[in-house]
JSON list of C-alpha atoms in Angstrom, two decimals:
[
{"chain": "A", "resi": 8, "resn": "MET", "atom": "CA", "xyz": [75.05, 30.34, 98.23]},
{"chain": "A", "resi": 9, "resn": "ASN", "atom": "CA", "xyz": [73.94, 31.20, 101.73]},
{"chain": "A", "resi": 10, "resn": "ILE", "atom": "CA", "xyz": [77.44, 30.26, 103.09]},
{"chain": "A", "resi": 11, "resn": "ILE", "atom": "CA", "xyz": [79.26, 32.57, 100.55]},
{"chain": "A", "resi": 12, "resn": "ARG", "atom": "CA", "xyz": [77.05, 35.49, 100.75]},
{"chain": "A", "resi": 13, "resn": "PRO", "atom": "CA", "xyz": [78.31, 36.91, 103.91]},
{"chain": "A", "resi": 14, "resn": "TYR", "atom": "CA", "xyz": [81.85, 36.83, 102.61]},
{"chain": "A", "resi": 15, "resn": "LEU", "atom": "CA", "xyz": [80.77, 38.58, 99.47]},
{"chain": "A", "resi": 16, "resn": "ARG", "atom": "CA", "xyz": [79.35, 41.29, 101.62]},
{"chain": "A", "resi": 17, "resn": "VAL", "atom": "CA", "xyz": [82.72, 41.41, 103.43]},
{"chain": "A", "resi": 18, "resn": "VAL", "atom": "CA", "xyz": [84.39, 41.95, 100.05]},
{"chain": "A", "resi": 19, "resn": "ALA", "atom": "CA", "xyz": [81.93, 44.55, 99.04]},
{"chain": "A", "resi": 20, "resn": "GLY", "atom": "CA", "xyz": [82.38, 46.50, 102.21]},
{"chain": "A", "resi": 21, "resn": "PHE", "atom": "CA", "xyz": [86.12, 46.42, 101.79]},
{"chain": "A", "resi": 22, "resn": "PHE", "atom": "CA", "xyz": [85.94, 47.92, 98.23]},
{"chain": "A", "resi": 23, "resn": "ALA", "atom": "CA", "xyz": [83.18, 50.35, 99.52]},
{"chain": "A", "resi": 24, "resn": "GLY", "atom": "CA", "xyz": [85.58, 51.58, 102.14]},
{"chain": "A", "resi": 25, "resn": "MET", "atom": "CA", "xyz": [88.26, 51.93, 99.46]},
{"chain": "A", "resi": 26, "resn": "PHE", "atom": "CA", "xyz": [86.16, 53.96, 97.16]},
{"chain": "A", "resi": 27, "resn": "THR", "atom": "CA", "xyz": [85.04, 56.14, 100.13]},
{"chain": "A", "resi": 28, "resn": "TRP", "atom": "CA", "xyz": [88.65, 56.95, 100.92]},
{"chain": "A", "resi": 29, "resn": "LEU", "atom": "CA", "xyz": [89.16, 57.85, 97.17]},
{"chain": "A", "resi": 30, "resn": "ALA", "atom": "CA", "xyz": [86.16, 60.19, 97.45]},
{"chain": "A", "resi": 31, "resn": "ILE", "atom": "CA", "xyz": [87.79, 61.83, 100.38]},
{"chain": "A", "resi": 32, "resn": "VAL", "atom": "CA", "xyz": [91.13, 62.31, 98.58]},
{"chain": "A", "resi": 33, "resn": "SER", "atom": "CA", "xyz": [89.24, 63.70, 95.53]},
{"chain": "A", "resi": 34, "resn": "LEU", "atom": "CA", "xyz": [87.43, 66.18, 97.67]},
{"chain": "A", "resi": 35, "resn": "ILE", "atom": "CA", "xyz": [90.82, 67.31, 99.23]},
{"chain": "A", "resi": 36, "resn": "GLN", "atom": "CA", "xyz": [92.22, 67.64, 95.56]},
{"chain": "A", "resi": 37, "resn": "LEU", "atom": "CA", "xyz": [89.12, 69.42, 94.52]},
{"chain": "A", "resi": 38, "resn": "ASP", "atom": "CA", "xyz": [88.63, 66.88, 91.60]},
{"chain": "A", "resi": 39, "resn": "ILE", "atom": "CA", "xyz": [84.81, 67.05, 91.42]},
{"chain": "A", "resi": 40, "resn": "GLY", "atom": "CA", "xyz": [84.46, 64.80, 88.53]},
{"chain": "A", "resi": 41, "resn": "LEU", "atom": "CA", "xyz": [86.33, 61.93, 90.08]},
{"chain": "A", "resi": 42, "resn": "LEU", "atom": "CA", "xyz": [84.57, 62.69, 93.39]},
{"chain": "A", "resi": 43, "resn": "VAL", "atom": "CA", "xyz": [81.09, 62.05, 91.91]},
{"chain": "A", "resi": 44, "resn": "PHE", "atom": "CA", "xyz": [82.20, 58.96, 90.09]},
{"chain": "A", "resi": 45, "resn": "VAL", "atom": "CA", "xyz": [83.83, 57.25, 93.14]},
{"chain": "A", "resi": 46, "resn": "LEU", "atom": "CA", "xyz": [80.80, 58.34, 95.32]},
{"chain": "A", "resi": 47, "resn": "LEU", "atom": "CA", "xyz": [78.48, 56.57, 93.09]},
{"chain": "A", "resi": 48, "resn": "PHE", "atom": "CA", "xyz": [80.58, 53.40, 93.17]},
{"chain": "A", "resi": 49, "resn": "ALA", "atom": "CA", "xyz": [80.89, 53.69, 97.02]},
{"chain": "A", "resi": 50, "resn": "ALA", "atom": "CA", "xyz": [77.24, 54.05, 97.45]},
{"chain": "A", "resi": 51, "resn": "GLY", "atom": "CA", "xyz": [76.38, 50.98, 95.37]},
{"chain": "A", "resi": 52, "resn": "LEU", "atom": "CA", "xyz": [79.07, 48.85, 97.10]},
{"chain": "A", "resi": 53, "resn": "TRP", "atom": "CA", "xyz": [77.81, 50.08, 100.56]},
{"chain": "A", "resi": 54, "resn": "TYR", "atom": "CA", "xyz": [74.33, 48.92, 99.59]},
{"chain": "A", "resi": 55, "resn": "LEU", "atom": "CA", "xyz": [75.46, 45.49, 98.60]},
{"chain": "A", "resi": 56, "resn": "ALA", "atom": "CA", "xyz": [77.58, 45.26, 101.72]},
{"chain": "A", "resi": 57, "resn": "VAL", "atom": "CA", "xyz": [75.05, 46.30, 104.47]},
{"chain": "A", "resi": 58, "resn": "GLY", "atom": "CA", "xyz": [71.84, 47.00, 102.65]},
{"chain": "A", "resi": 59, "resn": "ARG", "atom": "CA", "xyz": [70.18, 43.65, 103.27]},
{"chain": "A", "resi": 60, "resn": "LEU", "atom": "CA", "xyz": [71.52, 43.68, 106.89]},
{"chain": "A", "resi": 61, "resn": "ILE", "atom": "CA", "xyz": [69.84, 46.91, 107.61]},
{"chain": "A", "resi": 62, "resn": "ARG", "atom": "CA", "xyz": [66.57, 45.86, 105.89]},
{"chain": "A", "resi": 63, "resn": "ASP", "atom": "CA", "xyz": [66.47, 42.56, 108.06]},
{"chain": "A", "resi": 64, "resn": "HIS", "atom": "CA", "xyz": [67.19, 44.58, 111.01]},
{"chain": "A", "resi": 65, "resn": "PHE", "atom": "CA", "xyz": [64.17, 46.82, 110.62]},
{"chain": "A", "resi": 66, "resn": "ALA", "atom": "CA", "xyz": [62.01, 43.99, 109.50]},
{"chain": "A", "resi": 67, "resn": "ARG", "atom": "CA", "xyz": [62.81, 42.10, 112.65]},
{"chain": "A", "resi": 68, "resn": "ILE", "atom": "CA", "xyz": [61.86, 45.13, 114.74]},
{"chain": "A", "resi": 69, "resn": "LYS", "atom": "CA", "xyz": [58.64, 45.62, 112.91]},
{"chain": "A", "resi": 70, "resn": "ALA", "atom": "CA", "xyz": [57.88, 41.82, 113.24]},
{"chain": "A", "resi": 71, "resn": "ASP", "atom": "CA", "xyz": [58.43, 42.01, 116.99]},
{"chain": "A", "resi": 72, "resn": "LYS", "atom": "CA", "xyz": [56.19, 44.97, 117.30]},
{"chain": "A", "resi": 73, "resn": "ASP", "atom": "CA", "xyz": [53.40, 43.42, 115.36]},
{"chain": "A", "resi": 74, "resn": "ALA", "atom": "CA", "xyz": [53.66, 40.18, 117.32]},
{"chain": "A", "resi": 75, "resn": "LEU", "atom": "CA", "xyz": [53.51, 42.13, 120.59]},
{"chain": "A", "resi": 76, "resn": "ALA", "atom": "CA", "xyz": [50.37, 44.06, 119.42]},
{"chain": "A", "resi": 77, "resn": "ALA", "atom": "CA", "xyz": [48.71, 40.85, 118.23]},
{"chain": "A", "resi": 78, "resn": "ARG", "atom": "CA", "xyz": [49.37, 39.20, 121.53]},
{"chain": "A", "resi": 79, "resn": "ALA", "atom": "CA", "xyz": [47.88, 42.22, 123.45]},
{"chain": "A", "resi": 80, "resn": "GLN", "atom": "CA", "xyz": [44.89, 42.20, 121.29]},
{"chain": "A", "resi": 81, "resn": "ALA", "atom": "CA", "xyz": [44.47, 38.48, 121.77]},
{"chain": "A", "resi": 82, "resn": "GLY", "atom": "CA", "xyz": [44.82, 38.68, 125.54]},
{"chain": "A", "resi": 83, "resn": "HIS", "atom": "CA", "xyz": [42.38, 41.75, 125.65]},
{"chain": "A", "resi": 84, "resn": "GLU", "atom": "CA", "xyz": [39.77, 39.71, 123.73]},
{"chain": "A", "resi": 85, "resn": "ALA", "atom": "CA", "xyz": [40.40, 36.50, 125.85]},
{"chain": "A", "resi": 86, "resn": "PHE", "atom": "CA", "xyz": [39.87, 38.63, 129.09]},
{"chain": "A", "resi": 87, "resn": "LEU", "atom": "CA", "xyz": [36.54, 40.03, 127.74]},
{"chain": "A", "resi": 88, "resn": "ALA", "atom": "CA", "xyz": [35.47, 36.47, 127.02]},
{"chain": "A", "resi": 89, "resn": "GLY", "atom": "CA", "xyz": [36.31, 35.50, 130.58]},
{"chain": "A", "resi": 90, "resn": "ASP", "atom": "CA", "xyz": [39.33, 33.26, 129.71]},
{"chain": "A", "resi": 91, "resn": "THR", "atom": "CA", "xyz": [41.74, 34.58, 132.18]},
{"chain": "A", "resi": 92, "resn": "ASP", "atom": "CA", "xyz": [44.14, 31.73, 131.65]},
{"chain": "A", "resi": 93, "resn": "ALA", "atom": "CA", "xyz": [44.74, 32.72, 128.05]},
{"chain": "A", "resi": 94, "resn": "ALA", "atom": "CA", "xyz": [44.63, 36.41, 128.90]},
{"chain": "A", "resi": 95, "resn": "PHE", "atom": "CA", "xyz": [47.50, 36.18, 131.44]},
{"chain": "A", "resi": 96, "resn": "ALA", "atom": "CA", "xyz": [49.50, 33.26, 129.71]},
{"chain": "A", "resi": 97, "resn": "ALA", "atom": "CA", "xyz": [53.24, 33.66, 129.55]},
{"chain": "A", "resi": 98, "resn": "PRO", "atom": "CA", "xyz": [54.60, 35.18, 126.30]},
{"chain": "A", "resi": 99, "resn": "PRO", "atom": "CA", "xyz": [56.12, 32.78, 123.75]},
{"chain": "A", "resi": 100, "resn": "GLU", "atom": "CA", "xyz": [59.83, 32.36, 123.55]},
{"chain": "A", "resi": 101, "resn": "PRO", "atom": "CA", "xyz": [61.37, 34.73, 121.10]},
{"chain": "A", "resi": 102, "resn": "PRO", "atom": "CA", "xyz": [62.88, 33.11, 118.05]},
{"chain": "A", "resi": 103, "resn": "ALA", "atom": "CA", "xyz": [66.57, 32.28, 118.32]},
{"chain": "A", "resi": 104, "resn": "ARG", "atom": "CA", "xyz": [68.83, 34.50, 116.35]},
{"chain": "A", "resi": 105, "resn": "LYS", "atom": "CA", "xyz": [71.33, 33.28, 113.97]},
{"chain": "A", "resi": 106, "resn": "PRO", "atom": "CA", "xyz": [74.72, 32.89, 115.42]},
{"chain": "A", "resi": 107, "resn": "ILE", "atom": "CA", "xyz": [77.58, 35.06, 114.19]},
{"chain": "A", "resi": 108, "resn": "ARG", "atom": "CA", "xyz": [80.02, 33.13, 112.17]},
{"chain": "A", "resi": 109, "resn": "LYS", "atom": "CA", "xyz": [83.57, 33.43, 113.39]},
{"chain": "A", "resi": 110, "resn": "GLY", "atom": "CA", "xyz": [84.91, 33.22, 109.94]},
{"chain": "A", "resi": 111, "resn": "VAL", "atom": "CA", "xyz": [82.99, 36.12, 108.77]},
{"chain": "A", "resi": 112, "resn": "VAL", "atom": "CA", "xyz": [84.19, 38.18, 111.80]},
{"chain": "A", "resi": 113, "resn": "ALA", "atom": "CA", "xyz": [87.71, 37.24, 110.95]},
{"chain": "A", "resi": 114, "resn": "ALA", "atom": "CA", "xyz": [87.37, 38.16, 107.31]},
{"chain": "A", "resi": 115, "resn": "SER", "atom": "CA", "xyz": [85.77, 41.52, 108.36]},
{"chain": "A", "resi": 116, "resn": "LEU", "atom": "CA", "xyz": [88.75, 42.34, 110.72]},
{"chain": "A", "resi": 117, "resn": "VAL", "atom": "CA", "xyz": [91.34, 41.33, 108.01]},
{"chain": "A", "resi": 118, "resn": "ALA", "atom": "CA", "xyz": [89.57, 43.45, 105.40]},
{"chain": "A", "resi": 119, "resn": "ALA", "atom": "CA", "xyz": [89.46, 46.52, 107.85]},
{"chain": "A", "resi": 120, "resn": "ALA", "atom": "CA", "xyz": [93.16, 46.01, 108.73]},
{"chain": "A", "resi": 121, "resn": "LEU", "atom": "CA", "xyz": [94.18, 46.03, 105.09]},
{"chain": "A", "resi": 122, "resn": "LEU", "atom": "CA", "xyz": [92.14, 49.08, 104.41]},
{"chain": "A", "resi": 123, "resn": "LEU", "atom": "CA", "xyz": [93.58, 50.99, 107.29]},
{"chain": "A", "resi": 124, "resn": "ILE", "atom": "CA", "xyz": [97.07, 49.93, 106.23]},
{"chain": "A", "resi": 125, "resn": "GLY", "atom": "CA", "xyz": [96.26, 51.34, 102.73]},
{"chain": "A", "resi": 126, "resn": "ILE", "atom": "CA", "xyz": [94.86, 54.59, 103.98]},
{"chain": "A", "resi": 127, "resn": "ILE", "atom": "CA", "xyz": [97.86, 55.15, 106.44]},
{"chain": "A", "resi": 128, "resn": "GLY", "atom": "CA", "xyz": [100.26, 54.32, 103.56]},
{"chain": "A", "resi": 129, "resn": "ASP", "atom": "CA", "xyz": [98.55, 56.82, 101.32]},
{"chain": "A", "resi": 130, "resn": "ILE", "atom": "CA", "xyz": [98.64, 59.54, 103.93]},
{"chain": "A", "resi": 131, "resn": "SER", "atom": "CA", "xyz": [102.32, 58.96, 104.66]},
{"chain": "A", "resi": 132, "resn": "ASN", "atom": "CA", "xyz": [103.06, 59.18, 100.95]},
{"chain": "A", "resi": 133, "resn": "GLY", "atom": "CA", "xyz": [101.40, 62.44, 100.70]},
{"chain": "A", "resi": 134, "resn": "LEU", "atom": "CA", "xyz": [98.29, 61.36, 98.74]},
{"chain": "A", "resi": 135, "resn": "ASP", "atom": "CA", "xyz": [100.01, 60.83, 95.31]},
{"chain": "A", "resi": 136, "resn": "SER", "atom": "CA", "xyz": [98.20, 62.71, 92.49]},
{"chain": "A", "resi": 137, "resn": "THR", "atom": "CA", "xyz": [95.63, 60.36, 90.78]},
{"chain": "A", "resi": 138, "resn": "SER", "atom": "CA", "xyz": [97.27, 61.19, 87.33]},
{"chain": "A", "resi": 139, "resn": "SER", "atom": "CA", "xyz": [100.79, 59.64, 87.35]},
{"chain": "A", "resi": 140, "resn": "GLY", "atom": "CA", "xyz": [103.45, 61.70, 85.93]},
{"chain": "A", "resi": 141, "resn": "THR", "atom": "CA", "xyz": [101.49, 64.91, 85.96]},
{"chain": "A", "resi": 142, "resn": "THR", "atom": "CA", "xyz": [102.74, 67.86, 88.12]},
{"chain": "A", "resi": 143, "resn": "SER", "atom": "CA", "xyz": [100.67, 70.10, 89.90]},
{"chain": "A", "resi": 144, "resn": "SER", "atom": "CA", "xyz": [99.38, 73.09, 87.97]},
{"chain": "A", "resi": 145, "resn": "THR", "atom": "CA", "xyz": [100.45, 75.45, 90.42]},
{"chain": "A", "resi": 146, "resn": "ALA", "atom": "CA", "xyz": [103.88, 74.05, 91.12]},
{"chain": "A", "resi": 147, "resn": "ALA", "atom": "CA", "xyz": [107.12, 74.20, 89.11]},
{"chain": "A", "resi": 148, "resn": "THR", "atom": "CA", "xyz": [109.52, 71.27, 89.78]},
{"chain": "A", "resi": 149, "resn": "ALA", "atom": "CA", "xyz": [112.75, 72.19, 91.50]},
{"chain": "A", "resi": 150, "resn": "VAL", "atom": "CA", "xyz": [115.82, 70.54, 89.73]},
{"chain": "A", "resi": 151, "resn": "PRO", "atom": "CA", "xyz": [118.86, 69.60, 91.65]},
{"chain": "A", "resi": 152, "resn": "THR", "atom": "CA", "xyz": [122.28, 70.74, 90.44]},
{"chain": "A", "resi": 153, "resn": "ALA", "atom": "CA", "xyz": [123.74, 67.35, 91.32]},
{"chain": "A", "resi": 154, "resn": "PRO", "atom": "CA", "xyz": [122.43, 64.22, 92.84]},
{"chain": "A", "resi": 155, "resn": "GLY", "atom": "CA", "xyz": [121.32, 64.92, 96.39]},
{"chain": "A", "resi": 156, "resn": "VAL", "atom": "CA", "xyz": [122.39, 68.61, 96.14]},
{"chain": "A", "resi": 157, "resn": "TRP", "atom": "CA", "xyz": [119.81, 71.41, 95.69]},
{"chain": "A", "resi": 158, "resn": "PRO", "atom": "CA", "xyz": [120.47, 74.94, 94.49]},
{"chain": "A", "resi": 159, "resn": "PRO", "atom": "CA", "xyz": [122.20, 76.93, 97.07]},
{"chain": "A", "resi": 160, "resn": "VAL", "atom": "CA", "xyz": [120.13, 79.60, 98.83]},
{"chain": "A", "resi": 161, "resn": "PRO", "atom": "CA", "xyz": [121.75, 82.98, 99.87]},
{"chain": "A", "resi": 162, "resn": "ALA", "atom": "CA", "xyz": [122.66, 83.24, 103.53]},
{"chain": "A", "resi": 163, "resn": "GLU", "atom": "CA", "xyz": [120.48, 85.10, 105.87]},
{"chain": "A", "resi": 164, "resn": "PRO", "atom": "CA", "xyz": [121.27, 88.73, 105.94]},
{"chain": "A", "resi": 165, "resn": "GLY", "atom": "CA", "xyz": [123.66, 89.84, 108.64]},
{"chain": "A", "resi": 166, "resn": "PRO", "atom": "CA", "xyz": [123.34, 92.79, 110.90]},
{"chain": "A", "resi": 167, "resn": "ASN", "atom": "CA", "xyz": [125.29, 95.00, 108.59]},
{"chain": "A", "resi": 168, "resn": "THR", "atom": "CA", "xyz": [123.26, 93.98, 105.43]},
{"chain": "A", "resi": 169, "resn": "GLN", "atom": "CA", "xyz": [121.16, 96.53, 104.06]},
{"chain": "A", "resi": 170, "resn": "GLN", "atom": "CA", "xyz": [117.44, 95.26, 104.13]},
{"chain": "A", "resi": 171, "resn": "PRO", "atom": "CA", "xyz": [115.22, 95.85, 101.07]},
{"chain": "A", "resi": 172, "resn": "ALA", "atom": "CA", "xyz": [112.64, 98.55, 101.89]},
{"chain": "A", "resi": 173, "resn": "LEU", "atom": "CA", "xyz": [108.98, 97.69, 101.88]},
{"chain": "A", "resi": 174, "resn": "PRO", "atom": "CA", "xyz": [106.85, 99.14, 99.22]},
{"chain": "A", "resi": 175, "resn": "PRO", "atom": "CA", "xyz": [104.98, 102.46, 100.18]},
{"chain": "A", "resi": 176, "resn": "VAL", "atom": "CA", "xyz": [101.30, 102.18, 100.89]},
{"chain": "A", "resi": 177, "resn": "ALA", "atom": "CA", "xyz": [98.98, 104.88, 99.49]},
{"chain": "A", "resi": 178, "resn": "ALA", "atom": "CA", "xyz": [97.25, 107.00, 101.95]},
{"chain": "A", "resi": 179, "resn": "GLY", "atom": "CA", "xyz": [93.75, 105.80, 102.93]},
{"chain": "A", "resi": 180, "resn": "SER", "atom": "CA", "xyz": [94.36, 102.20, 101.58]},
{"chain": "A", "resi": 181, "resn": "ALA", "atom": "CA", "xyz": [94.55, 99.09, 103.79]},
{"chain": "A", "resi": 182, "resn": "ALA", "atom": "CA", "xyz": [98.22, 97.92, 104.09]},
{"chain": "A", "resi": 183, "resn": "PRO", "atom": "CA", "xyz": [98.68, 94.36, 102.72]},
{"chain": "A", "resi": 184, "resn": "ALA", "atom": "CA", "xyz": [100.58, 91.77, 104.91]},
{"chain": "A", "resi": 185, "resn": "GLN", "atom": "CA", "xyz": [104.17, 92.32, 104.15]},
{"chain": "A", "resi": 186, "resn": "ALA", "atom": "CA", "xyz": [107.52, 90.87, 105.83]},
{"chain": "A", "resi": 187, "resn": "LEU", "atom": "CA", "xyz": [110.96, 89.68, 104.93]},
{"chain": "A", "resi": 188, "resn": "MET", "atom": "CA", "xyz": [111.43, 86.14, 103.87]},
{"chain": "A", "resi": 189, "resn": "PRO", "atom": "CA", "xyz": [113.31, 84.10, 106.42]},
{"chain": "A", "resi": 190, "resn": "ASN", "atom": "CA", "xyz": [115.71, 81.37, 105.56]},
{"chain": "A", "resi": 191, "resn": "VAL", "atom": "CA", "xyz": [113.62, 78.15, 106.10]},
{"chain": "A", "resi": 192, "resn": "MET", "atom": "CA", "xyz": [115.95, 75.76, 104.18]},
{"chain": "A", "resi": 193, "resn": "CYS", "atom": "CA", "xyz": [116.16, 72.19, 105.65]},
{"chain": "A", "resi": 194, "resn": "MET", "atom": "CA", "xyz": [113.32, 72.84, 108.28]},
{"chain": "A", "resi": 195, "resn": "ASN", "atom": "CA", "xyz": [110.35, 70.56, 108.26]},
{"chain": "A", "resi": 196, "resn": "LEU", "atom": "CA", "xyz": [107.36, 72.13, 106.37]},
{"chain": "A", "resi": 197, "resn": "GLN", "atom": "CA", "xyz": [105.41, 72.75, 109.57]},
{"chain": "A", "resi": 198, "resn": "THR", "atom": "CA", "xyz": [108.27, 74.63, 111.25]},
{"chain": "A", "resi": 199, "resn": "ALA", "atom": "CA", "xyz": [108.96, 76.55, 108.02]},
{"chain": "A", "resi": 200, "resn": "GLN", "atom": "CA", "xyz": [105.27, 77.69, 107.83]},
{"chain": "A", "resi": 201, "resn": "ASP", "atom": "CA", "xyz": [105.32, 78.84, 111.51]},
{"chain": "A", "resi": 202, "resn": "THR", "atom": "CA", "xyz": [108.65, 80.79, 110.77]},
{"chain": "A", "resi": 203, "resn": "ILE", "atom": "CA", "xyz": [107.06, 82.52, 108.01]},
{"chain": "A", "resi": 204, "resn": "GLN", "atom": "CA", "xyz": [104.10, 83.30, 110.01]},
{"chain": "A", "resi": 205, "resn": "GLU", "atom": "CA", "xyz": [106.14, 84.73, 112.86]},
{"chain": "A", "resi": 206, "resn": "ALA", "atom": "CA", "xyz": [107.97, 86.88, 110.30]},
{"chain": "A", "resi": 207, "resn": "GLY", "atom": "CA", "xyz": [104.49, 88.42, 109.67]},
{"chain": "A", "resi": 208, "resn": "VAL", "atom": "CA", "xyz": [102.95, 86.61, 106.85]},
{"chain": "A", "resi": 209, "resn": "PHE", "atom": "CA", "xyz": [100.15, 84.09, 107.44]},
{"chain": "A", "resi": 210, "resn": "TYR", "atom": "CA", "xyz": [99.79, 82.22, 104.23]},
{"chain": "A", "resi": 211, "resn": "SER", "atom": "CA", "xyz": [102.58, 80.43, 102.32]},
{"chain": "A", "resi": 212, "resn": "ARG", "atom": "CA", "xyz": [102.39, 77.74, 99.62]},
{"chain": "A", "resi": 213, "resn": "SER", "atom": "CA", "xyz": [104.38, 74.47, 99.16]},
{"chain": "A", "resi": 214, "resn": "GLN", "atom": "CA", "xyz": [105.00, 72.08, 96.28]},
{"chain": "A", "resi": 215, "resn": "ASP", "atom": "CA", "xyz": [106.46, 68.63, 95.78]},
{"chain": "A", "resi": 216, "resn": "ALA", "atom": "CA", "xyz": [109.98, 69.16, 94.57]},
{"chain": "A", "resi": 217, "resn": "THR", "atom": "CA", "xyz": [110.05, 65.79, 92.82]},
{"chain": "A", "resi": 218, "resn": "GLY", "atom": "CA", "xyz": [107.49, 66.72, 90.31]},
{"chain": "A", "resi": 219, "resn": "LYS", "atom": "CA", "xyz": [105.04, 63.96, 91.40]},
{"chain": "A", "resi": 220, "resn": "GLY", "atom": "CA", "xyz": [102.30, 66.43, 92.42]},
{"chain": "A", "resi": 221, "resn": "ARG", "atom": "CA", "xyz": [101.93, 64.74, 95.87]},
{"chain": "A", "resi": 222, "resn": "MET", "atom": "CA", "xyz": [99.90, 66.84, 98.41]},
{"chain": "A", "resi": 223, "resn": "GLN", "atom": "CA", "xyz": [101.45, 67.73, 101.87]},
{"chain": "A", "resi": 224, "resn": "VAL", "atom": "CA", "xyz": [98.93, 66.29, 104.19]},
{"chain": "A", "resi": 225, "resn": "SER", "atom": "CA", "xyz": [101.21, 65.86, 107.21]},
{"chain": "A", "resi": 226, "resn": "ASP", "atom": "CA", "xyz": [103.45, 68.82, 107.11]},
{"chain": "A", "resi": 227, "resn": "ARG", "atom": "CA", "xyz": [106.02, 67.44, 109.63]},
{"chain": "A", "resi": 228, "resn": "ASN", "atom": "CA", "xyz": [106.86, 64.66, 107.26]},
{"chain": "A", "resi": 229, "resn": "TRP", "atom": "CA", "xyz": [108.15, 66.98, 104.58]},
{"chain": "A", "resi": 230, "resn": "VAL", "atom": "CA", "xyz": [111.60, 68.91, 104.40]},
{"chain": "A", "resi": 231, "resn": "VAL", "atom": "CA", "xyz": [112.15, 72.20, 102.70]},
{"chain": "A", "resi": 232, "resn": "VAL", "atom": "CA", "xyz": [114.70, 71.84, 100.00]},
{"chain": "A", "resi": 233, "resn": "GLY", "atom": "CA", "xyz": [114.04, 75.08, 98.11]},
{"chain": "A", "resi": 234, "resn": "GLN", "atom": "CA", "xyz": [112.38, 78.32, 98.79]},
{"chain": "A", "resi": 235, "resn": "SER", "atom": "CA", "xyz": [111.30, 81.30, 96.77]},
{"chain": "A", "resi": 236, "resn": "PRO", "atom": "CA", "xyz": [111.87, 84.19, 96.98]},
{"chain": "A", "resi": 237, "resn": "ALA", "atom": "CA", "xyz": [115.34, 84.30, 98.59]},
{"chain": "A", "resi": 238, "resn": "PRO", "atom": "CA", "xyz": [115.84, 85.26, 102.28]},
{"chain": "A", "resi": 239, "resn": "GLY", "atom": "CA", "xyz": [115.55, 88.75, 102.98]},
{"chain": "A", "resi": 240, "resn": "THR", "atom": "CA", "xyz": [113.06, 89.46, 100.10]},
{"chain": "A", "resi": 241, "resn": "SER", "atom": "CA", "xyz": [109.90, 91.39, 100.84]},
{"chain": "A", "resi": 242, "resn": "ILE", "atom": "CA", "xyz": [106.87, 88.95, 100.59]},
{"chain": "A", "resi": 243, "resn": "GLY", "atom": "CA", "xyz": [103.03, 89.22, 101.18]},
{"chain": "A", "resi": 244, "resn": "ASP", "atom": "CA", "xyz": [100.39, 86.45, 101.59]},
{"chain": "A", "resi": 245, "resn": "GLY", "atom": "CA", "xyz": [100.89, 83.68, 99.01]},
{"chain": "A", "resi": 246, "resn": "ASP", "atom": "CA", "xyz": [104.29, 84.95, 97.71]},
{"chain": "A", "resi": 247, "resn": "ALA", "atom": "CA", "xyz": [106.38, 82.38, 99.75]},
{"chain": "A", "resi": 248, "resn": "MET", "atom": "CA", "xyz": [106.74, 79.06, 97.78]},
{"chain": "A", "resi": 249, "resn": "LEU", "atom": "CA", "xyz": [108.47, 76.12, 99.61]},
{"chain": "A", "resi": 250, "resn": "SER", "atom": "CA", "xyz": [109.76, 73.12, 97.50]},
{"chain": "A", "resi": 251, "resn": "VAL", "atom": "CA", "xyz": [109.67, 69.98, 99.74]},
{"chain": "A", "resi": 252, "resn": "VAL", "atom": "CA", "xyz": [110.53, 66.31, 99.74]},
{"chain": "A", "resi": 253, "resn": "LYS", "atom": "CA", "xyz": [109.64, 63.52, 102.21]},
{"chain": "A", "resi": 254, "resn": "HIS", "atom": "CA", "xyz": [112.00, 62.62, 105.01]},
{"chain": "A", "resi": 255, "resn": "GLY", "atom": "CA", "xyz": [114.49, 59.96, 103.62]},
{"chain": "A", "resi": 256, "resn": "GLU", "atom": "CA", "xyz": [114.17, 61.09, 100.03]},
{"chain": "A", "resi": 257, "resn": "PRO", "atom": "CA", "xyz": [117.17, 62.35, 98.09]},
{"chain": "A", "resi": 258, "resn": "GLY", "atom": "CA", "xyz": [118.07, 65.98, 98.95]},
{"chain": "A", "resi": 259, "resn": "ASP", "atom": "CA", "xyz": [116.22, 65.96, 102.35]},
{"chain": "A", "resi": 260, "resn": "CYS", "atom": "CA", "xyz": [119.26, 67.79, 103.98]},
{"chain": "A", "resi": 261, "resn": "SER", "atom": "CA", "xyz": [120.21, 64.67, 105.82]}
]
């Protein structure tokens, strides 16, 4: 059993890391119920993985301190008794520590690599929603008119196109942020958001156009395939909704 126990701790550490990552995802998605559930599992698994190691470490430190204090007290008593040889005797050799098993180290590195690959893959896939087949509550699904072809967006207004007037602001009230919606089709999401901010509106929203409810963690990995409202429309903070897909997915403007 002593041979297997270190490997069981490695397995517990692997799943502890997995549940910790699920807790981070749940926090990002504001799923408090799932967050509490996975945190409890993660705490228990971390205790199984490193709890005994931590206890043994502090117990070893305490034993070393107690041994040093006992030796100092014995030397003091021997000195008072006139036994200088015992008082100034060399300290005993410290007990040899158990060697680190190469197999356990290798298993730990493999487990850490698998966990890291899983986290990177999850981030690159946009943190898929935990409930499969469920779309985001704030996002409507964009439907292509034909395979790989998304609904056309009106062209950007030309120099002779009449621009819509911004709504009047009552005297004495603070003017809300207003701008004209630019054409951000086929831009990556980060560039599209920057373009909207340059137009005068700080906050814009985005949604997974495939209906999978994936979160856009790395904006540069997503492509805008639909926008609402149309270019040239007056918008304020939160009015701009960008429908996006991952690079390489159908309809990504490639």
